[in-house]
Coordinates of C-alpha atoms and ligand atoms in Angstrom, one line a residue:
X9 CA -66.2 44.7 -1.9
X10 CA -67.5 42.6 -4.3
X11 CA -70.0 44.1 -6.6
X12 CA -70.5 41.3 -8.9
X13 CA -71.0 38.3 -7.0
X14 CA -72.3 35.1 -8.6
X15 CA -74.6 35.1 -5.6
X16 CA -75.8 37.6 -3.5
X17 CA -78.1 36.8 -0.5
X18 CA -80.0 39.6 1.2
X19 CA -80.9 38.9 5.1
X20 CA -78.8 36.9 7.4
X21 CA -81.0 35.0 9.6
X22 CA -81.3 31.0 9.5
X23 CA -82.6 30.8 5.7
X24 CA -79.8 33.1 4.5
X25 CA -77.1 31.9 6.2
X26 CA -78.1 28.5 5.1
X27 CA -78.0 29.8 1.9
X28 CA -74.5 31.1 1.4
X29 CA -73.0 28.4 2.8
X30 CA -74.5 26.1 0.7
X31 CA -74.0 27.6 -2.4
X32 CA -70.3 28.5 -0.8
X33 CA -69.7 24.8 -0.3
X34 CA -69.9 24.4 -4.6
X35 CA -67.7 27.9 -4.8
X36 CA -70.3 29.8 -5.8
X37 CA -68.7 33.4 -5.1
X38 CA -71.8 34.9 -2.2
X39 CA -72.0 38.0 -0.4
X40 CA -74.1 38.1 2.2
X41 CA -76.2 41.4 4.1
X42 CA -77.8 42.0 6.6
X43 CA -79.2 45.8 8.1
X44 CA -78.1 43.7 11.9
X45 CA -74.8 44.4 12.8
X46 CA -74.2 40.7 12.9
X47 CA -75.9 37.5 11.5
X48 CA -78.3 35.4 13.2
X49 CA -81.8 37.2 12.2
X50 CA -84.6 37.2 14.2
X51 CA -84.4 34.5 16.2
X52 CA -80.9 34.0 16.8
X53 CA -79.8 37.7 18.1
X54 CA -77.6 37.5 21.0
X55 CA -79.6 36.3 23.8
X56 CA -80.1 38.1 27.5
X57 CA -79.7 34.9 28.9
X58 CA -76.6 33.4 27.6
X59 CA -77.1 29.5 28.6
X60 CA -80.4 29.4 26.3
X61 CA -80.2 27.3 23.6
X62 CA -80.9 29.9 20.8
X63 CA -77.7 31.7 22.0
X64 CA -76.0 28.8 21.2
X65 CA -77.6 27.5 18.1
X66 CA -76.6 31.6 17.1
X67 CA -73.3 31.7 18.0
X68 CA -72.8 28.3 15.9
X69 CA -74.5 29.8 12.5
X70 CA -72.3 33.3 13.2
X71 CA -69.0 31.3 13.4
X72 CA -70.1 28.8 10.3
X73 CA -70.0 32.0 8.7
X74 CA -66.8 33.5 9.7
X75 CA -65.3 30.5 8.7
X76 CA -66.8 30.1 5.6
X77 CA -65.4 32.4 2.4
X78 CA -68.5 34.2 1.9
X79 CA -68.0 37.9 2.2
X80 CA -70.1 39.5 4.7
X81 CA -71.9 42.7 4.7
X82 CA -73.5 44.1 7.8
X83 CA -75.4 47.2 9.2
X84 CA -76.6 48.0 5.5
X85 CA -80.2 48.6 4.9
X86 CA -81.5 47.2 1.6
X87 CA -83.7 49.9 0.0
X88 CA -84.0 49.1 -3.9
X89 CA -84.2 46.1 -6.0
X90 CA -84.4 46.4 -9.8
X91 CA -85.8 43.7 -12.5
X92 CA -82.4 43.4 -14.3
X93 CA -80.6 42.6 -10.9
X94 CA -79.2 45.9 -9.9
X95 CA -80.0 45.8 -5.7
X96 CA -79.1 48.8 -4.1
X97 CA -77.6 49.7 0.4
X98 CA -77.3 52.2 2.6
X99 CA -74.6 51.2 4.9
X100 CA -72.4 53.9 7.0
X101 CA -69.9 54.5 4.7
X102 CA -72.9 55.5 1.8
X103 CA -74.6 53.8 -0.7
X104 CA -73.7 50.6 -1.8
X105 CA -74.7 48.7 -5.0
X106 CA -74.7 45.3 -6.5
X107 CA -75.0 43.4 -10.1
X108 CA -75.1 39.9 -9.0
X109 CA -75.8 36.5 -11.3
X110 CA -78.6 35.1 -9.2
X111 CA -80.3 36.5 -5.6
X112 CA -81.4 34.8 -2.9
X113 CA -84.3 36.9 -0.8
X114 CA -84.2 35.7 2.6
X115 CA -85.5 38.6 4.1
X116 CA -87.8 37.3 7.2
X117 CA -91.3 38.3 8.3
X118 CA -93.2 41.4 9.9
X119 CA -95.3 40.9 12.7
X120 CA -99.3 41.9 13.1
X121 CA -100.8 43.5 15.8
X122 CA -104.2 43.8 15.4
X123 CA -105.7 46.8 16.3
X124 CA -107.9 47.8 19.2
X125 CA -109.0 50.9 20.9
X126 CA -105.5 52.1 23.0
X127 CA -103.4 49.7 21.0
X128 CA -100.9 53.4 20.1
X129 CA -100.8 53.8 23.7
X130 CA -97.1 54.6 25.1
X131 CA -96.0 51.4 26.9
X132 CA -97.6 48.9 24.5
X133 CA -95.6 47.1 22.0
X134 CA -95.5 44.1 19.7
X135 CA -94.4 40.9 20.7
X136 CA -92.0 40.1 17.9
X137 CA -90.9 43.4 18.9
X138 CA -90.1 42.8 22.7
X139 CA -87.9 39.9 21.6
X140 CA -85.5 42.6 20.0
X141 CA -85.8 44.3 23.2
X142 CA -85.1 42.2 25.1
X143 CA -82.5 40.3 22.9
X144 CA -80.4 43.2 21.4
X145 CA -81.3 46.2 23.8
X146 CA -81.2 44.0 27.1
X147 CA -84.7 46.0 28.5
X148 CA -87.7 45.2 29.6
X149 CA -90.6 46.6 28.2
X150 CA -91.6 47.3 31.8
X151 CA -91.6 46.8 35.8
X152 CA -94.4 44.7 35.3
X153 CA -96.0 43.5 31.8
X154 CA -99.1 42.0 30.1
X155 CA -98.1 39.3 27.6
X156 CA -101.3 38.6 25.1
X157 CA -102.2 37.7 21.6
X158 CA -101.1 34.6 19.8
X159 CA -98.5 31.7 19.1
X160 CA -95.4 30.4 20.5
X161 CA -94.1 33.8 20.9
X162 CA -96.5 34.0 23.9
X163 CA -94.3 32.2 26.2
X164 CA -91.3 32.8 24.7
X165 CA -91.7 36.5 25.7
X166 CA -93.3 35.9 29.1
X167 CA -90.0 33.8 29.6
X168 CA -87.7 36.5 28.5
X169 CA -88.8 38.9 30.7
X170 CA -89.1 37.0 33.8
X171 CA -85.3 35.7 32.8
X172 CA -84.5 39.7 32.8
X173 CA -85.6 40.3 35.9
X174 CA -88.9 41.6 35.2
X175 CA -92.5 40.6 36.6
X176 CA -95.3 39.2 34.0
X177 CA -98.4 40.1 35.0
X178 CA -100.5 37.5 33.1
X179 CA -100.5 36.1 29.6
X180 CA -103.7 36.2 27.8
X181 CA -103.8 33.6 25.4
X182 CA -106.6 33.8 22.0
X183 CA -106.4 29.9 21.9
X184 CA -107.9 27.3 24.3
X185 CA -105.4 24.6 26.5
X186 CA -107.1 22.3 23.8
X187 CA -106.1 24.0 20.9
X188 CA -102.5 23.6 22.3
X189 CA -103.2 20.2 23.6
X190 CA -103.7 19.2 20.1
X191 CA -100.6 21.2 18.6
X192 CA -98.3 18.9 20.9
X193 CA -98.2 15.8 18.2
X194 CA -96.9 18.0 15.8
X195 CA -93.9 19.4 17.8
X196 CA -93.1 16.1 18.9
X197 CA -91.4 16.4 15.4
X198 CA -89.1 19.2 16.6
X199 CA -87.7 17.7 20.6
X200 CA -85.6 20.3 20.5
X201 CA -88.4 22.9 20.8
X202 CA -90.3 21.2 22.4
X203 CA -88.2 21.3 25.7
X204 CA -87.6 24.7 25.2
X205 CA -90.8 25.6 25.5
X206 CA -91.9 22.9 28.3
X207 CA -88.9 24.8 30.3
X208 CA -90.2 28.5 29.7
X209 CA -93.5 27.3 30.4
X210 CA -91.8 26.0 33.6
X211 CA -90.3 28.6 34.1
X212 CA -93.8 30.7 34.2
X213 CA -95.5 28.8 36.2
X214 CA -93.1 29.4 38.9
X215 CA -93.4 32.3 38.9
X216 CA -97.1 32.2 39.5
X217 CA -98.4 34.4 36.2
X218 CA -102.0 33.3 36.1
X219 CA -102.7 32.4 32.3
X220 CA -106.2 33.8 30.4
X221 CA -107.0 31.2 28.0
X222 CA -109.2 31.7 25.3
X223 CA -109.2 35.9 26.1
X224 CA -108.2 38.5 23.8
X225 CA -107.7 42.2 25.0
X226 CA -110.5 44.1 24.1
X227 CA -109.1 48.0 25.4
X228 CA -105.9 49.4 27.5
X229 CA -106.4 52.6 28.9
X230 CA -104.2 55.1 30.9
X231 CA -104.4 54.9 34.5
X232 CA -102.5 55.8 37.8
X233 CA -100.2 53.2 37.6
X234 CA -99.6 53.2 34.2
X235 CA -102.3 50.9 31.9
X236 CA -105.8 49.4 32.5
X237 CA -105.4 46.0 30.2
X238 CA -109.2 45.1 29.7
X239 CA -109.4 41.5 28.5
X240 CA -112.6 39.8 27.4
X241 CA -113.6 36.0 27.2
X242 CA -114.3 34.8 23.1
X243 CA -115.0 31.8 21.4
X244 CA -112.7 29.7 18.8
X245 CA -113.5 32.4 16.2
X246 CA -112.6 35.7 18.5
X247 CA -115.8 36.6 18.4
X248 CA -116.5 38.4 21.8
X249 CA -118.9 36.0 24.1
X250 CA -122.4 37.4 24.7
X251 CA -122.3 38.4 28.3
X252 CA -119.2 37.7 28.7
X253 CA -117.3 39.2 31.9
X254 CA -114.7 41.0 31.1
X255 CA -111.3 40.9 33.5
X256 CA -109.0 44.4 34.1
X257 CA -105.1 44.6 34.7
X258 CA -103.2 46.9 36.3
X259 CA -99.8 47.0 34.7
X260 CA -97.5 49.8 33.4
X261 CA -96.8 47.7 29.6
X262 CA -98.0 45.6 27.3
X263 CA -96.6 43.2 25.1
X264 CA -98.9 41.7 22.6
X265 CA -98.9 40.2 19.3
X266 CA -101.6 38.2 16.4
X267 CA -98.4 36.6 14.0
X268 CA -96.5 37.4 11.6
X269 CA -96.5 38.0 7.8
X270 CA -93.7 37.4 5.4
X271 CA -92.3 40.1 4.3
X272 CA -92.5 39.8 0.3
X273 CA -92.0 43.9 -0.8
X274 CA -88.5 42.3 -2.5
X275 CA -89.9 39.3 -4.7
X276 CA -93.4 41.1 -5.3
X277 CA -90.8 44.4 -6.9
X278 CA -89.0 41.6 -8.9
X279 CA -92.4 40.6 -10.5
X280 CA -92.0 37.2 -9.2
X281 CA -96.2 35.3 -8.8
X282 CA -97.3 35.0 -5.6
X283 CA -99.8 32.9 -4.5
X284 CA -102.3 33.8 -1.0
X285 CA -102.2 31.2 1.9
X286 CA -103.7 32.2 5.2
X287 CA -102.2 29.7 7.7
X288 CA -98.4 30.6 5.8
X289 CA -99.0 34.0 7.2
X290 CA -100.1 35.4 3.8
X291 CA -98.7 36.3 0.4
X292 CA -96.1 33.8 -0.1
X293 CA -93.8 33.6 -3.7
X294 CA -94.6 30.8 -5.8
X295 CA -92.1 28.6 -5.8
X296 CA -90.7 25.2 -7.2
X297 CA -88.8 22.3 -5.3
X298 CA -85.7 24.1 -5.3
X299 CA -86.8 27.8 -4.1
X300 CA -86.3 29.1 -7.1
X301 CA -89.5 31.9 -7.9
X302 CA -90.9 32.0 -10.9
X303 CA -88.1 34.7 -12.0
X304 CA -85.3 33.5 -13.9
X305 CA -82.6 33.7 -11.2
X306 CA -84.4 34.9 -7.9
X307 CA -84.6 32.8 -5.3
X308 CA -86.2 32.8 -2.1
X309 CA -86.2 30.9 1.3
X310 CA -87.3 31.5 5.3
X311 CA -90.0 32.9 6.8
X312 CA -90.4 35.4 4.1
X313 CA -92.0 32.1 1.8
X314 CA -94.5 31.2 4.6
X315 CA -94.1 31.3 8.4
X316 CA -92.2 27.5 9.6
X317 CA -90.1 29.1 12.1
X318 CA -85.9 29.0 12.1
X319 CA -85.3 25.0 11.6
X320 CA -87.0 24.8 8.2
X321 CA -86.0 28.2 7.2
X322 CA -82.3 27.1 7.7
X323 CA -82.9 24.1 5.7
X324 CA -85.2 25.5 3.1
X325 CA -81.9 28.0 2.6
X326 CA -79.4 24.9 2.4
X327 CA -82.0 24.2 -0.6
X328 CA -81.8 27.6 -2.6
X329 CA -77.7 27.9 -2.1
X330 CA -77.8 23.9 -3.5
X331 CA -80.2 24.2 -6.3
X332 CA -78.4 27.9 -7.1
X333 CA -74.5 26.1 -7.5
X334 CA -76.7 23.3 -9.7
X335 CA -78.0 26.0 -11.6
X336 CA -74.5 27.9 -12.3
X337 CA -73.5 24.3 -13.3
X338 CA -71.2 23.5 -10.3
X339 CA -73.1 20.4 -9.2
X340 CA -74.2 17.9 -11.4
X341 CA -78.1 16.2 -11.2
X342 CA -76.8 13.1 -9.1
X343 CA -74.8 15.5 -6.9
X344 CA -77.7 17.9 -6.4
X345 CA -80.2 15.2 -5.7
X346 CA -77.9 13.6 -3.5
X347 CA -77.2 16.9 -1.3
X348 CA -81.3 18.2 -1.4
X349 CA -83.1 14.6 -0.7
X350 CA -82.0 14.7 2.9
X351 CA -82.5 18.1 3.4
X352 CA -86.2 17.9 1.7
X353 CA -87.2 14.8 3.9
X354 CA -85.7 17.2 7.2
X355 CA -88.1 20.1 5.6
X356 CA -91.5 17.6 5.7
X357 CA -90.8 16.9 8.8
X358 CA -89.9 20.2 11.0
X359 CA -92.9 21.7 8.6
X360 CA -95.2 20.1 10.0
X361 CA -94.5 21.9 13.3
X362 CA -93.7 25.0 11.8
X363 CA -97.4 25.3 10.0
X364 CA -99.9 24.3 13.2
X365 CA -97.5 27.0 15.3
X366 CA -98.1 29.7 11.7
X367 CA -102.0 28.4 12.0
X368 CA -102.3 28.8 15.9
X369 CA -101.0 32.9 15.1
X370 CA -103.2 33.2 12.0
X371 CA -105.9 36.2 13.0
X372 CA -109.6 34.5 13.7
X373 CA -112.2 36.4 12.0
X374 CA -113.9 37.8 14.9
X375 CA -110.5 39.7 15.8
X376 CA -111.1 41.5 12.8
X377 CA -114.6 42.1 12.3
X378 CA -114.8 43.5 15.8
X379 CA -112.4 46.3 15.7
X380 CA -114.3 49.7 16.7
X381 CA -115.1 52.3 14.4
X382 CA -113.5 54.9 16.0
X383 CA -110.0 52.9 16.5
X384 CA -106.9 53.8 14.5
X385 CA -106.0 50.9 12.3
X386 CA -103.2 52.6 9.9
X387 CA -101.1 54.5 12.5
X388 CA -99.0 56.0 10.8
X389 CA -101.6 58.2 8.4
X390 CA -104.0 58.2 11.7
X391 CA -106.8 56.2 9.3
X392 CA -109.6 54.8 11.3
X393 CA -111.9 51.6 10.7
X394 CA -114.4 54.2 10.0
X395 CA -112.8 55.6 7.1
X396 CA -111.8 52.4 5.8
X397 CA -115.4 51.5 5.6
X398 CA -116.8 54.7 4.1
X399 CA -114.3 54.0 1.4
X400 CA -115.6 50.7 1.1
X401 CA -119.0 52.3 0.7
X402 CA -118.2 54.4 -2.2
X403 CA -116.5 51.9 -4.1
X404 CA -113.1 50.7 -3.3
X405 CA -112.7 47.5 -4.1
X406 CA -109.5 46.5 -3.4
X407 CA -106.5 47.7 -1.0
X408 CA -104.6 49.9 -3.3
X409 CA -108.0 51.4 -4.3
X410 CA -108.3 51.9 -0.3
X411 CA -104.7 53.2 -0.3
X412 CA -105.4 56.2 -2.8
X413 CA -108.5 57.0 -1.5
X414 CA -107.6 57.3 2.0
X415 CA -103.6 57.1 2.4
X416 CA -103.7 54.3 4.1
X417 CA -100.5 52.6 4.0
X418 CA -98.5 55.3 2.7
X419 CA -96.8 56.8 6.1
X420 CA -93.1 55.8 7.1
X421 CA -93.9 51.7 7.2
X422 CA -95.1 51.3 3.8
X423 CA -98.4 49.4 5.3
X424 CA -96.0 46.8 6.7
X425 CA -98.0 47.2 10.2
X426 CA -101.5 47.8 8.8
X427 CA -101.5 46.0 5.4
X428 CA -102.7 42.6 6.2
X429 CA -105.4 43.8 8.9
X430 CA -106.4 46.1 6.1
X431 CA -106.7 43.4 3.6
X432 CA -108.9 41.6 5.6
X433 CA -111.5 44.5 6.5
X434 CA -111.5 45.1 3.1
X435 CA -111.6 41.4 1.7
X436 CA -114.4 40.8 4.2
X437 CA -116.7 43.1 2.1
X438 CA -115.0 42.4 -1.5
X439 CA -114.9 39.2 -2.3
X440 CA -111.7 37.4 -0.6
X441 CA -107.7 38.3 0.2
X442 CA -107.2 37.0 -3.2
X443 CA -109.3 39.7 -5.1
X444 CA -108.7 42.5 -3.2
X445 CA -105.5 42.1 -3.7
X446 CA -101.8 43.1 -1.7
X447 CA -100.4 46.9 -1.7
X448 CA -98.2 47.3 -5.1
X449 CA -94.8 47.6 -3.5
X450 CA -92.7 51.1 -4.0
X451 CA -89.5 51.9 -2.9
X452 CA -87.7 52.8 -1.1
X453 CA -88.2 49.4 1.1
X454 CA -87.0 50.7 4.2
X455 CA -87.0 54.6 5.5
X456 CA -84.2 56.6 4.5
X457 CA -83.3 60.1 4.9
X458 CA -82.2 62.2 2.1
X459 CA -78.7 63.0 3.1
X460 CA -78.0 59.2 2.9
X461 CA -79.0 58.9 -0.6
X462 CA -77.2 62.0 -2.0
X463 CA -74.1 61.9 0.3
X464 CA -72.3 65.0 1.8
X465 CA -71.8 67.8 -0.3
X466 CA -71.6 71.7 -0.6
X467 CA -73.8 74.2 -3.2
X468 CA -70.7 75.2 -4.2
X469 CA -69.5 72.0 -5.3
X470 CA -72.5 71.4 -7.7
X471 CA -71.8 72.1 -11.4
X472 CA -74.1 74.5 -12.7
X473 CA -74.5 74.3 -16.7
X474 CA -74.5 76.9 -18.6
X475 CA -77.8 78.9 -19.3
X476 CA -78.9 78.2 -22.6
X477 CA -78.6 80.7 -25.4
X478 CA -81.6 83.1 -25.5
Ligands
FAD29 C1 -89.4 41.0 15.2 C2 -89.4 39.5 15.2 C3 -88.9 38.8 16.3 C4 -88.9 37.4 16.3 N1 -88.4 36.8 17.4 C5 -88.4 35.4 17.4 C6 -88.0 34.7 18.5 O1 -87.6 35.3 19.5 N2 -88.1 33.3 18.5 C7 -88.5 32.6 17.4 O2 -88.5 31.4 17.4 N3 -88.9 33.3 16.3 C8 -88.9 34.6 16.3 N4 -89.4 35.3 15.2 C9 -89.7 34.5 14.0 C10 -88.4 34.2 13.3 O3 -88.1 35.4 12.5 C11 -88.3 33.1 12.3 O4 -88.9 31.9 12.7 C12 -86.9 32.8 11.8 O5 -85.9 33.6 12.3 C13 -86.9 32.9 10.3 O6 -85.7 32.9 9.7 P1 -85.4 33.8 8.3 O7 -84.0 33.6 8.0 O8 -86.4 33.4 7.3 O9 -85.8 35.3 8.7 P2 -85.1 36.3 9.8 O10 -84.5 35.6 10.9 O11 -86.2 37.2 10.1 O12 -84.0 37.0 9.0 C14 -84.2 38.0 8.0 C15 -83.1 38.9 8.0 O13 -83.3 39.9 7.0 C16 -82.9 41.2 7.4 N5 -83.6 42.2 6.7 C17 -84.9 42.4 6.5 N6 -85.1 43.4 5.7 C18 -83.9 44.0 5.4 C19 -83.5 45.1 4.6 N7 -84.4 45.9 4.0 N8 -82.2 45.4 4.5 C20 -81.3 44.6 5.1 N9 -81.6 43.5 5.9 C21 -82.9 43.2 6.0 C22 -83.2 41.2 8.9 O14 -82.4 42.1 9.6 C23 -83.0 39.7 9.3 O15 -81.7 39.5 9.9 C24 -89.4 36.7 15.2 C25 -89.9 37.4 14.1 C26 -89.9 38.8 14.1 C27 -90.4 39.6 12.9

């Protein structure tokens, strides 16, 4: 293994890849890792139904890879990053570490679930979520599932399961047909996705799942058969409509899902500035024309520098791997310009797409002002919207005031699931997302236990220094 790379590009999905290629095509020395077992990221995992596109479009990226001379490093979890460059694994043979020239975060998204009362419920799960199920675990979240929430994802799922052999109860869908209607300009930018999702949407209506627009789910409860899914009707803003009748569904899971959120614990660490944009997902690194942050050396591309889905992150990653060779001074201006104009004008356009789809998942206000008092919002510390509020009461002004005063966020996820729905109760009250603020990231950036960090070893083995002279 090379622990000095010039490059070395954390997460392999499209922006990553895309990046060490690039920069490999220059011979910029890259290593690549990835916690998966093999590259591809979210999107591209390998696929239950092997004629889809994505499959594919995956297998094409993996092999790129294998052919290319970038050294590959899979199955290792990335749990430290320090300011002078020293990035830290946990793979199966033990820890790993790394002093590389320049770094590349392509690191991806998490995605929000916002809560409501039931949402810890056995049986219900994200959306992002059900992809890897279905995707890398080849299961069905159920016999017969509820898909709701947000975005793209929506079909994408329904589709999924129905091409597993399962049964989709009904989708319930925040947005209106219109709201969709009026995405479709936009993805006439990307054809390629735009069949895909005319044939799952095909696909669903054959199979007769009734579709709630303009719905969100408003409780699940346990039942006989498994879960009550109450849905209720709401307006453009997700506020709840006055009178509204609510519809119940039997089924025995629930998939559902409000977006996702780029995952920036890795630049935020490195000190890079981050800037807040709601309809990117969030928190997003500030960054210029080539992806570089505004640390000397760190880069970053994908998802995890606003939400444009897998094209854009696989050409915002050509960018970085580019603009990181120009930087080491393997390419010359003309030749950099010459490689990154094309690539830039392919970004305007597949952006375009990529932002109404991040804007149709972006949570509407009412989703969040509505959440009960008594439901659970941080799940892993148990916090409720009730304590988050009498913490608000007595002066906590922003979220990692919130986070001190009431734990919130600092269970096993870090606040990766609650941290944005948190931000929002709190910059409802406070003044804006901006001023309240995003939690200051720790690590260790992914769960670990304690035998991985300090190895195997025996009492015996440890030296014991002498006891000092009385
Ligand atoms: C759970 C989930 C499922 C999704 N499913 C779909 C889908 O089915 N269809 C779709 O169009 N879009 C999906 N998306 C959105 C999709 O992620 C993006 O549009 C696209 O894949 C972005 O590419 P990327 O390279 O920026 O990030 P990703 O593809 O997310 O790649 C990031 C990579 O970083 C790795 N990584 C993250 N943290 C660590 C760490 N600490 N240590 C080591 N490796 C790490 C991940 O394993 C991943 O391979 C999903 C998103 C999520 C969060």
């Amino acid at each position: 293994m090379n622990d000095r790379p010039e490059l070395l590009v954390l997460g392999a999905g499209p922006a990553g890849i895309g990046a060490a290629l690039a920069a490999t095509k220059s011979d910029v020395k890259t290593t690549i890792v990835d916690r998966a077992p093999d590259g591809g990221g979210q999107v591209y995992r390998s696929p239950i139904v092997p004629q889809t596109t994505s499959g594919e479009e995956g297998n094409r990226l993996r092999q790129a890879l294998a052919d290319s001379p970038v050294e590959t490093v899979f199955d290792c979890r990335l749990w430290s990053i320090r300011r002078d460059f020293r990035i830290d694994g946990i793979d199966s043979r033990g820890a790993r570490t790394w002093h590389p020239k320049k770094i590349v975060a392509a690191l991806g998204t998490t995605e929000r679930v916002i809560p409501f009362p039931g949402w810890t419920t056995p049986g219900v799960y994200g959306l992002a979520a059900t992809t890897i199920l279905l995707k890398s675990q080849l299961t069905l979240p159920g016999k017969n599932t509820v898909v709701a929430g947000s975005g793209p994802l929506l079909a994408a799922v329904a589709y999924g399961i129905i091409a597993g052999g399962g049964k989709v109860a009904a989708i319930i869908d925040i947005a209106g047909r219109g709201e969709w209607l009026a995405s479709a300009p936009a993805l006439i930018s990307r054809p390629g996705d735009l069949r895909r999702g005319l044939n799952w949407l095909n696909r669903i209506r054959q199979a007769k799942v009734p579709i709630i627009y303009r719905h969100a789910v408003k409780a699940v409860r346990e039942s006989e058969q498994g879960l009550e899914i109450i849905a209720e009707p709401v307006d453009r803003y997700g506020h709840g409509l006055a009178n509204g009748k609510t519809t119940s569904i039997s089924s025995d899971s629930l998939s559902i899902g409000n977006g996702l959120t780029p995952a920036t614990e890795l630049t935020r660490l490195m000190g890079a500035k981050h800037r807040f944009d709601a309809n990117a997902g969030g928190w997003i690194p500030s960054l210029d024309g080539g992806q570089r942050t505004t640390v000397d050396g760190l880069y970053a591309a994908g998802d995890g520098t606003g939400i444009t889905g897998a094209d854009a992150s696989f050409l915002e990653g050509q960018i970085a791997g580019h603009t990181v060779a120009y930087d080491l001074d393997r390419l010359d201006r003309a030749e950099y310009n010459r490689l990154i104009s094309p690539l830039a004008a392919d970004l305007k356009r597949v952006s375009r797409a990529g932002r109404r789809m991040a804007k149709m998942m972006a949570p509407r206000p009412g989703q969040i002002s509505t959440i009960a008092a008594d439901t659970i919002v941080c799940r892993c510390e148990d916090i409720t919207r009730a304590e988050i509020d009498a913490a608000i009461d007595s002066g906590a002004s922003d979220i990692n005031q919130l986070k001190s005063w009431t734990r919130c966020g600092m269970g096993p996820c870090q606040g990766k699931t609650c941290g944005d729905v948190v931000a929002s109760l709190v910059a409802a009250r406070c003044g804006g997302r901006e001023k309240v603020g995003s939690w200051s990231p720790r690590i260790p950036l992914t769960a670990l236990t304690m035998d991985e960090l300090a190895g195997d070893f025996t009492y015996e083995t440890i030296p014991i220094p002498k006891a000092a002279p009385l």
